[in-house]
Amino acid sequence: MNNNEFFELCINRGFSNIEITIYDNKEYISEIENEKVNSIDIKNNVFYYIKAKKNNKTVSLESNYLSEDLIDILEEKIEYVDSNVEDKFLEVIDDNNIIQVNDSCDFSKYVNKTIPLTTLEDNIFNVTATLVFTVSKMKIINNKGVNIENVNMYY
């Protein structure tokens, strides 16, 4: 299910404010031993933090996916929450809050540049180099038009 479908289902079931924070982390790992690439591993973890308001009550939940089942859980939480704490939701400041981020990286280029490093010393019997590249994204979207994304990349 995509974000817009989730927003639409929430609105159809009476929620007025829906905000999703998406944490998307990708990790590229390569191990090089004596000029040979032993392994390349790619891990991708996506995590959602969902906050929604209905009947002047705000509830939240965390999940690894988006589905209609989560809306059932939000409604169940609304039923049992007693407090009416006014929670903050992001509002659209202007029409330019959509940020485009280029997070592409040619990891193989860095692996190929690392291979010669394992042969710099002739008198060393065994050299192992591990290269790790991480792309960490956080994106906040809501049914009011907010779409903000922050990307950090590091080795």
mmCIF file with all atom_site columns, C-alpha atoms in Angstrom:
data_model
loop_
_atom_site.group_PDB
_atom_site.id
_atom_site.type_symbol
_atom_site.label_atom_id
_atom_site.label_alt_id
_atom_site.label_comp_id
_atom_site.label_asym_id
_atom_site.label_entity_id
_atom_site.label_seq_id
_atom_site.pdbx_PDB_ins_code
_atom_site.Cartn_x
_atom_site.Cartn_y
_atom_site.Cartn_z
_atom_site.occupancy
_atom_site.B_iso_or_equiv
_atom_site.pdbx_formal_charge
_atom_site.auth_seq_id
_atom_site.auth_comp_id
_atom_site.auth_asym_id
_atom_site.auth_atom_id
_atom_site.pdbx_PDB_model_num
ATOM 1   C CA . MET A 1 1   ? 0.000   0.000   0.000  1.00 0.00 ? 1   MET A CA 1
ATOM 2   C CA . ASN A 1 2   ? 1.378   3.421   -0.846 1.00 0.00 ? 2   ASN A CA 1
ATOM 3   C CA . ASN A 1 3   ? 1.197   6.521   1.349  1.00 0.00 ? 3   ASN A CA 1
ATOM 4   C CA . ASN A 1 4   ? -1.662  8.196   -0.543 1.00 0.00 ? 4   ASN A CA 1
ATOM 5   C CA . GLU A 1 5   ? -3.836  5.075   -0.329 1.00 0.00 ? 5   GLU A CA 1
ATOM 6   C CA . PHE A 1 6   ? -3.149  4.930   3.409  1.00 0.00 ? 6   PHE A CA 1
ATOM 7   C CA . PHE A 1 7   ? -4.086  8.614   3.845  1.00 0.00 ? 7   PHE A CA 1
ATOM 8   C CA . GLU A 1 8   ? -7.297  8.107   1.847  1.00 0.00 ? 8   GLU A CA 1
ATOM 9   C CA . LEU A 1 9   ? -8.361  5.099   3.928  1.00 0.00 ? 9   LEU A CA 1
ATOM 10  C CA . CYS A 1 10  ? -7.656  6.995   7.163  1.00 0.00 ? 10  CYS A CA 1
ATOM 11  C CA . ILE A 1 11  ? -9.687  9.999   6.019  1.00 0.00 ? 11  ILE A CA 1
ATOM 12  C CA . ASN A 1 12  ? -12.568 7.721   4.936  1.00 0.00 ? 12  ASN A CA 1
ATOM 13  C CA . ARG A 1 13  ? -12.577 6.264   8.447  1.00 0.00 ? 13  ARG A CA 1
ATOM 14  C CA . GLY A 1 14  ? -12.790 9.656   10.165 1.00 0.00 ? 14  GLY A CA 1
ATOM 15  C CA . PHE A 1 15  ? -9.202  10.630  10.909 1.00 0.00 ? 15  PHE A CA 1
ATOM 16  C CA . SER A 1 16  ? -8.496  14.335  10.365 1.00 0.00 ? 16  SER A CA 1
ATOM 17  C CA . ASN A 1 17  ? -4.706  14.583  10.684 1.00 0.00 ? 17  ASN A CA 1
ATOM 18  C CA . ILE A 1 18  ? -2.450  11.767  9.545  1.00 0.00 ? 18  ILE A CA 1
ATOM 19  C CA . GLU A 1 19  ? 1.318   12.081  9.628  1.00 0.00 ? 19  GLU A CA 1
ATOM 20  C CA . ILE A 1 20  ? 3.829   9.415   8.612  1.00 0.00 ? 20  ILE A CA 1
ATOM 21  C CA . THR A 1 21  ? 7.528   9.545   9.384  1.00 0.00 ? 21  THR A CA 1
ATOM 22  C CA . ILE A 1 22  ? 9.435   7.071   7.232  1.00 0.00 ? 22  ILE A CA 1
ATOM 23  C CA . TYR A 1 23  ? 12.890  5.902   8.273  1.00 0.00 ? 23  TYR A CA 1
ATOM 24  C CA . ASP A 1 24  ? 14.636  4.203   5.354  1.00 0.00 ? 24  ASP A CA 1
ATOM 25  C CA . ASN A 1 25  ? 18.158  2.905   5.955  1.00 0.00 ? 25  ASN A CA 1
ATOM 26  C CA . LYS A 1 26  ? 20.298  1.170   3.349  1.00 0.00 ? 26  LYS A CA 1
ATOM 27  C CA . GLU A 1 27  ? 23.671  -0.305  4.170  1.00 0.00 ? 27  GLU A CA 1
ATOM 28  C CA . TYR A 1 28  ? 26.180  -1.547  1.610  1.00 0.00 ? 28  TYR A CA 1
ATOM 29  C CA . ILE A 1 29  ? 28.971  -3.728  3.030  1.00 0.00 ? 29  ILE A CA 1
ATOM 30  C CA . SER A 1 30  ? 31.917  -5.203  1.168  1.00 0.00 ? 30  SER A CA 1
ATOM 31  C CA . GLU A 1 31  ? 34.780  -7.315  2.466  1.00 0.00 ? 31  GLU A CA 1
ATOM 32  C CA . ILE A 1 32  ? 37.992  -7.417  0.448  1.00 0.00 ? 32  ILE A CA 1
ATOM 33  C CA . GLU A 1 33  ? 40.777  -9.847  1.276  1.00 0.00 ? 33  GLU A CA 1
ATOM 34  C CA . ASN A 1 34  ? 44.089  -9.909  -0.598 1.00 0.00 ? 34  ASN A CA 1
ATOM 35  C CA . GLU A 1 35  ? 42.718  -8.193  -3.703 1.00 0.00 ? 35  GLU A CA 1
ATOM 36  C CA . LYS A 1 36  ? 39.610  -10.379 -3.857 1.00 0.00 ? 36  LYS A CA 1
ATOM 37  C CA . VAL A 1 37  ? 36.104  -9.289  -3.026 1.00 0.00 ? 37  VAL A CA 1
ATOM 38  C CA . ASN A 1 38  ? 34.817  -11.903 -0.585 1.00 0.00 ? 38  ASN A CA 1
ATOM 39  C CA . SER A 1 39  ? 31.338  -10.527 -0.133 1.00 0.00 ? 39  SER A CA 1
ATOM 40  C CA . ILE A 1 40  ? 28.984  -7.700  -0.915 1.00 0.00 ? 40  ILE A CA 1
ATOM 41  C CA . ASP A 1 41  ? 25.882  -7.366  1.218  1.00 0.00 ? 41  ASP A CA 1
ATOM 42  C CA . ILE A 1 42  ? 23.033  -4.878  0.876  1.00 0.00 ? 42  ILE A CA 1
ATOM 43  C CA . LYS A 1 43  ? 20.599  -4.374  3.749  1.00 0.00 ? 43  LYS A CA 1
ATOM 44  C CA . ASN A 1 44  ? 17.463  -2.265  3.530  1.00 0.00 ? 44  ASN A CA 1
ATOM 45  C CA . ASN A 1 45  ? 15.304  -1.463  6.554  1.00 0.00 ? 45  ASN A CA 1
ATOM 46  C CA . VAL A 1 46  ? 12.139  0.620   6.318  1.00 0.00 ? 46  VAL A CA 1
ATOM 47  C CA . PHE A 1 47  ? 10.291  1.717   9.436  1.00 0.00 ? 47  PHE A CA 1
ATOM 48  C CA . TYR A 1 48  ? 7.103   3.816   9.762  1.00 0.00 ? 48  TYR A CA 1
ATOM 49  C CA . TYR A 1 49  ? 5.984   6.006   12.652 1.00 0.00 ? 49  TYR A CA 1
ATOM 50  C CA . ILE A 1 50  ? 2.312   6.915   12.171 1.00 0.00 ? 50  ILE A CA 1
ATOM 51  C CA . LYS A 1 51  ? 0.459   9.595   14.105 1.00 0.00 ? 51  LYS A CA 1
ATOM 52  C CA . ALA A 1 52  ? -3.253  10.274  13.569 1.00 0.00 ? 52  ALA A CA 1
ATOM 53  C CA . LYS A 1 53  ? -6.046  12.340  15.101 1.00 0.00 ? 53  LYS A CA 1
ATOM 54  C CA . LYS A 1 54  ? -9.723  11.456  15.482 1.00 0.00 ? 54  LYS A CA 1
ATOM 55  C CA . ASN A 1 55  ? -12.405 12.693  17.913 1.00 0.00 ? 55  ASN A CA 1
ATOM 56  C CA . ASN A 1 56  ? -9.890  15.229  19.328 1.00 0.00 ? 56  ASN A CA 1
ATOM 57  C CA . LYS A 1 57  ? -7.589  12.384  20.356 1.00 0.00 ? 57  LYS A CA 1
ATOM 58  C CA . THR A 1 58  ? -4.144  11.703  18.930 1.00 0.00 ? 58  THR A CA 1
ATOM 59  C CA . VAL A 1 59  ? -2.650  8.220   18.781 1.00 0.00 ? 59  VAL A CA 1
ATOM 60  C CA . SER A 1 60  ? 0.484   6.772   17.234 1.00 0.00 ? 60  SER A CA 1
ATOM 61  C CA . LEU A 1 61  ? 2.039   3.477   16.322 1.00 0.00 ? 61  LEU A CA 1
ATOM 62  C CA . GLU A 1 62  ? 5.186   2.045   14.775 1.00 0.00 ? 62  GLU A CA 1
ATOM 63  C CA . SER A 1 63  ? 5.344   -0.507  11.978 1.00 0.00 ? 63  SER A CA 1
ATOM 64  C CA . ASN A 1 64  ? 7.534   -2.019  9.272  1.00 0.00 ? 64  ASN A CA 1
ATOM 65  C CA . TYR A 1 65  ? 4.743   -1.750  6.680  1.00 0.00 ? 65  TYR A CA 1
ATOM 66  C CA . LEU A 1 66  ? 1.604   0.195   5.746  1.00 0.00 ? 66  LEU A CA 1
ATOM 67  C CA . SER A 1 67  ? -1.719  -1.637  5.593  1.00 0.00 ? 67  SER A CA 1
ATOM 68  C CA . GLU A 1 68  ? -5.379  -1.245  6.445  1.00 0.00 ? 68  GLU A CA 1
ATOM 69  C CA . ASP A 1 69  ? -4.786  -3.367  9.562  1.00 0.00 ? 69  ASP A CA 1
ATOM 70  C CA . LEU A 1 70  ? -2.851  -0.448  11.029 1.00 0.00 ? 70  LEU A CA 1
ATOM 71  C CA . ILE A 1 71  ? -5.913  1.778   10.710 1.00 0.00 ? 71  ILE A CA 1
ATOM 72  C CA . ASP A 1 72  ? -7.855  -0.800  12.753 1.00 0.00 ? 72  ASP A CA 1
ATOM 73  C CA . ILE A 1 73  ? -5.165  -0.574  15.437 1.00 0.00 ? 73  ILE A CA 1
ATOM 74  C CA . LEU A 1 74  ? -5.293  3.240   15.395 1.00 0.00 ? 74  LEU A CA 1
ATOM 75  C CA . GLU A 1 75  ? -9.089  3.110   15.841 1.00 0.00 ? 75  GLU A CA 1
ATOM 76  C CA . GLU A 1 76  ? -8.735  0.653   18.705 1.00 0.00 ? 76  GLU A CA 1
ATOM 77  C CA . LYS A 1 77  ? -6.219  2.942   20.392 1.00 0.00 ? 77  LYS A CA 1
ATOM 78  C CA . ILE A 1 78  ? -8.568  5.936   19.925 1.00 0.00 ? 78  ILE A CA 1
ATOM 79  C CA . GLU A 1 79  ? -11.321 3.971   21.672 1.00 0.00 ? 79  GLU A CA 1
ATOM 80  C CA . TYR A 1 80  ? -9.214  3.383   24.789 1.00 0.00 ? 80  TYR A CA 1
ATOM 81  C CA . VAL A 1 81  ? -7.325  6.692   25.033 1.00 0.00 ? 81  VAL A CA 1
ATOM 82  C CA . ASP A 1 82  ? -8.781  8.990   27.689 1.00 0.00 ? 82  ASP A CA 1
ATOM 83  C CA . SER A 1 83  ? -6.636  12.069  27.247 1.00 0.00 ? 83  SER A CA 1
ATOM 84  C CA . ASN A 1 84  ? -7.241  14.823  24.731 1.00 0.00 ? 84  ASN A CA 1
ATOM 85  C CA . VAL A 1 85  ? -3.665  16.067  24.606 1.00 0.00 ? 85  VAL A CA 1
ATOM 86  C CA . GLU A 1 86  ? -3.275  18.434  21.661 1.00 0.00 ? 86  GLU A CA 1
ATOM 87  C CA . ASP A 1 87  ? -0.378  17.059  19.650 1.00 0.00 ? 87  ASP A CA 1
ATOM 88  C CA . LYS A 1 88  ? 1.511   19.072  17.056 1.00 0.00 ? 88  LYS A CA 1
ATOM 89  C CA . PHE A 1 89  ? 1.263   18.230  13.363 1.00 0.00 ? 89  PHE A CA 1
ATOM 90  C CA . LEU A 1 90  ? 3.361   19.798  10.637 1.00 0.00 ? 90  LEU A CA 1
ATOM 91  C CA . GLU A 1 91  ? 1.549   22.295  8.460  1.00 0.00 ? 91  GLU A CA 1
ATOM 92  C CA . VAL A 1 92  ? 2.379   23.330  4.921  1.00 0.00 ? 92  VAL A CA 1
ATOM 93  C CA . ILE A 1 93  ? 4.477   26.491  5.182  1.00 0.00 ? 93  ILE A CA 1
ATOM 94  C CA . ASP A 1 94  ? 4.666   27.186  1.464  1.00 0.00 ? 94  ASP A CA 1
ATOM 95  C CA . ASP A 1 95  ? 4.514   25.379  -1.840 1.00 0.00 ? 95  ASP A CA 1
ATOM 96  C CA . ASN A 1 96  ? 8.239   24.672  -1.792 1.00 0.00 ? 96  ASN A CA 1
ATOM 97  C CA . ASN A 1 97  ? 8.503   22.246  1.090  1.00 0.00 ? 97  ASN A CA 1
ATOM 98  C CA . ILE A 1 98  ? 9.019   19.247  -1.190 1.00 0.00 ? 98  ILE A CA 1
ATOM 99  C CA . ILE A 1 99  ? 12.734  18.585  -1.148 1.00 0.00 ? 99  ILE A CA 1
ATOM 100 C CA . GLN A 1 100 ? 14.297  16.450  -3.854 1.00 0.00 ? 100 GLN A CA 1
ATOM 101 C CA . VAL A 1 101 ? 17.371  14.570  -2.678 1.00 0.00 ? 101 VAL A CA 1
ATOM 102 C CA . ASN A 1 102 ? 19.884  12.682  -4.782 1.00 0.00 ? 102 ASN A CA 1
ATOM 103 C CA . ASP A 1 103 ? 21.065  9.691   -2.793 1.00 0.00 ? 103 ASP A CA 1
ATOM 104 C CA . SER A 1 104 ? 22.483  7.613   -5.601 1.00 0.00 ? 104 SER A CA 1
ATOM 105 C CA . CYS A 1 105 ? 25.928  6.161   -5.168 1.00 0.00 ? 105 CYS A CA 1
ATOM 106 C CA . ASP A 1 106 ? 28.030  3.791   -7.213 1.00 0.00 ? 106 ASP A CA 1
ATOM 107 C CA . PHE A 1 107 ? 29.237  1.558   -4.379 1.00 0.00 ? 107 PHE A CA 1
ATOM 108 C CA . SER A 1 108 ? 31.214  -0.661  -6.784 1.00 0.00 ? 108 SER A CA 1
ATOM 109 C CA . LYS A 1 109 ? 33.417  2.328   -7.647 1.00 0.00 ? 109 LYS A CA 1
ATOM 110 C CA . TYR A 1 110 ? 34.531  2.557   -4.004 1.00 0.00 ? 110 TYR A CA 1
ATOM 111 C CA . VAL A 1 111 ? 35.013  -1.195  -3.752 1.00 0.00 ? 111 VAL A CA 1
ATOM 112 C CA . ASN A 1 112 ? 37.266  -1.136  -6.827 1.00 0.00 ? 112 ASN A CA 1
ATOM 113 C CA . LYS A 1 113 ? 39.296  1.730   -5.362 1.00 0.00 ? 113 LYS A CA 1
ATOM 114 C CA . THR A 1 114 ? 39.734  -0.178  -2.097 1.00 0.00 ? 114 THR A CA 1
ATOM 115 C CA . ILE A 1 115 ? 41.049  -3.391  -3.691 1.00 0.00 ? 115 ILE A CA 1
ATOM 116 C CA . PRO A 1 116 ? 44.576  -2.005  -4.354 1.00 0.00 ? 116 PRO A CA 1
ATOM 117 C CA . LEU A 1 117 ? 44.869  -0.945  -0.706 1.00 0.00 ? 117 LEU A CA 1
ATOM 118 C CA . THR A 1 118 ? 45.066  -4.606  0.301  1.00 0.00 ? 118 THR A CA 1
ATOM 119 C CA . THR A 1 119 ? 48.391  -4.987  -1.579 1.00 0.00 ? 119 THR A CA 1
ATOM 120 C CA . LEU A 1 120 ? 50.315  -1.934  -0.372 1.00 0.00 ? 120 LEU A CA 1
ATOM 121 C CA . GLU A 1 121 ? 52.655  -3.914  1.881  1.00 0.00 ? 121 GLU A CA 1
ATOM 122 C CA . ASP A 1 122 ? 54.477  -6.906  0.394  1.00 0.00 ? 122 ASP A CA 1
ATOM 123 C CA . ASN A 1 123 ? 55.544  -8.372  3.725  1.00 0.00 ? 123 ASN A CA 1
ATOM 124 C CA . ILE A 1 124 ? 52.022  -8.649  5.102  1.00 0.00 ? 124 ILE A CA 1
ATOM 125 C CA . PHE A 1 125 ? 50.605  -12.138 4.671  1.00 0.00 ? 125 PHE A CA 1
ATOM 126 C CA . ASN A 1 126 ? 46.907  -11.317 4.819  1.00 0.00 ? 126 ASN A CA 1
ATOM 127 C CA . VAL A 1 127 ? 45.039  -8.016  4.549  1.00 0.00 ? 127 VAL A CA 1
ATOM 128 C CA . THR A 1 128 ? 41.297  -7.662  4.933  1.00 0.00 ? 128 THR A CA 1
ATOM 129 C CA . ALA A 1 129 ? 39.460  -4.408  4.273  1.00 0.00 ? 129 ALA A CA 1
ATOM 130 C CA . THR A 1 130 ? 35.811  -3.852  5.075  1.00 0.00 ? 130 THR A CA 1
ATOM 131 C CA . LEU A 1 131 ? 33.986  -1.013  3.361  1.00 0.00 ? 131 LEU A CA 1
ATOM 132 C CA . VAL A 1 132 ? 30.608  0.132   4.669  1.00 0.00 ? 132 VAL A CA 1
ATOM 133 C CA . PHE A 1 133 ? 28.432  2.789   3.039  1.00 0.00 ? 133 PHE A CA 1
ATOM 134 C CA . THR A 1 134 ? 25.185  3.854   4.702  1.00 0.00 ? 134 THR A CA 1
ATOM 135 C CA . VAL A 1 135 ? 22.322  5.921   3.325  1.00 0.00 ? 135 VAL A CA 1
ATOM 136 C CA . SER A 1 136 ? 19.941  7.030   6.046  1.00 0.00 ? 136 SER A CA 1
ATOM 137 C CA . LYS A 1 137 ? 16.712  8.799   5.038  1.00 0.00 ? 137 LYS A CA 1
ATOM 138 C CA . MET A 1 138 ? 14.009  10.341  7.152  1.00 0.00 ? 138 MET A CA 1
ATOM 139 C CA . LYS A 1 139 ? 10.891  11.571  5.395  1.00 0.00 ? 139 LYS A CA 1
ATOM 140 C CA . ILE A 1 140 ? 7.869   13.259  6.969  1.00 0.00 ? 140 ILE A CA 1
ATOM 141 C CA . ILE A 1 141 ? 4.632   13.344  4.988  1.00 0.00 ? 141 ILE A CA 1
ATOM 142 C CA . ASN A 1 142 ? 1.052   14.067  5.922  1.00 0.00 ? 142 ASN A CA 1
ATOM 143 C CA . ASN A 1 143 ? -2.387  14.470  4.435  1.00 0.00 ? 143 ASN A CA 1
ATOM 144 C CA . LYS A 1 144 ? -2.004  18.285  4.495  1.00 0.00 ? 144 LYS A CA 1
ATOM 145 C CA . GLY A 1 145 ? 0.704   18.317  1.806  1.00 0.00 ? 145 GLY A CA 1
ATOM 146 C CA . VAL A 1 146 ? 3.881   18.230  3.889  1.00 0.00 ? 146 VAL A CA 1
ATOM 147 C CA . ASN A 1 147 ? 6.651   16.262  2.191  1.00 0.00 ? 147 ASN A CA 1
ATOM 148 C CA . ILE A 1 148 ? 10.072  16.809  3.784  1.00 0.00 ? 148 ILE A CA 1
ATOM 149 C CA . GLU A 1 149 ? 13.039  14.490  3.348  1.00 0.00 ? 149 GLU A CA 1
ATOM 150 C CA . ASN A 1 150 ? 16.495  14.466  4.904  1.00 0.00 ? 150 ASN A CA 1
ATOM 151 C CA . VAL A 1 151 ? 19.267  12.170  3.672  1.00 0.00 ? 151 VAL A CA 1
ATOM 152 C CA . ASN A 1 152 ? 22.589  11.403  5.350  1.00 0.00 ? 152 ASN A CA 1
ATOM 153 C CA . MET A 1 153 ? 25.276  9.358   3.618  1.00 0.00 ? 153 MET A CA 1
ATOM 154 C CA . TYR A 1 154 ? 28.462  8.201   5.274  1.00 0.00 ? 154 TYR A CA 1
ATOM 155 C CA . TYR A 1 155 ? 31.272  5.637   5.103  1.00 0.00 ? 155 TYR A CA 1
#
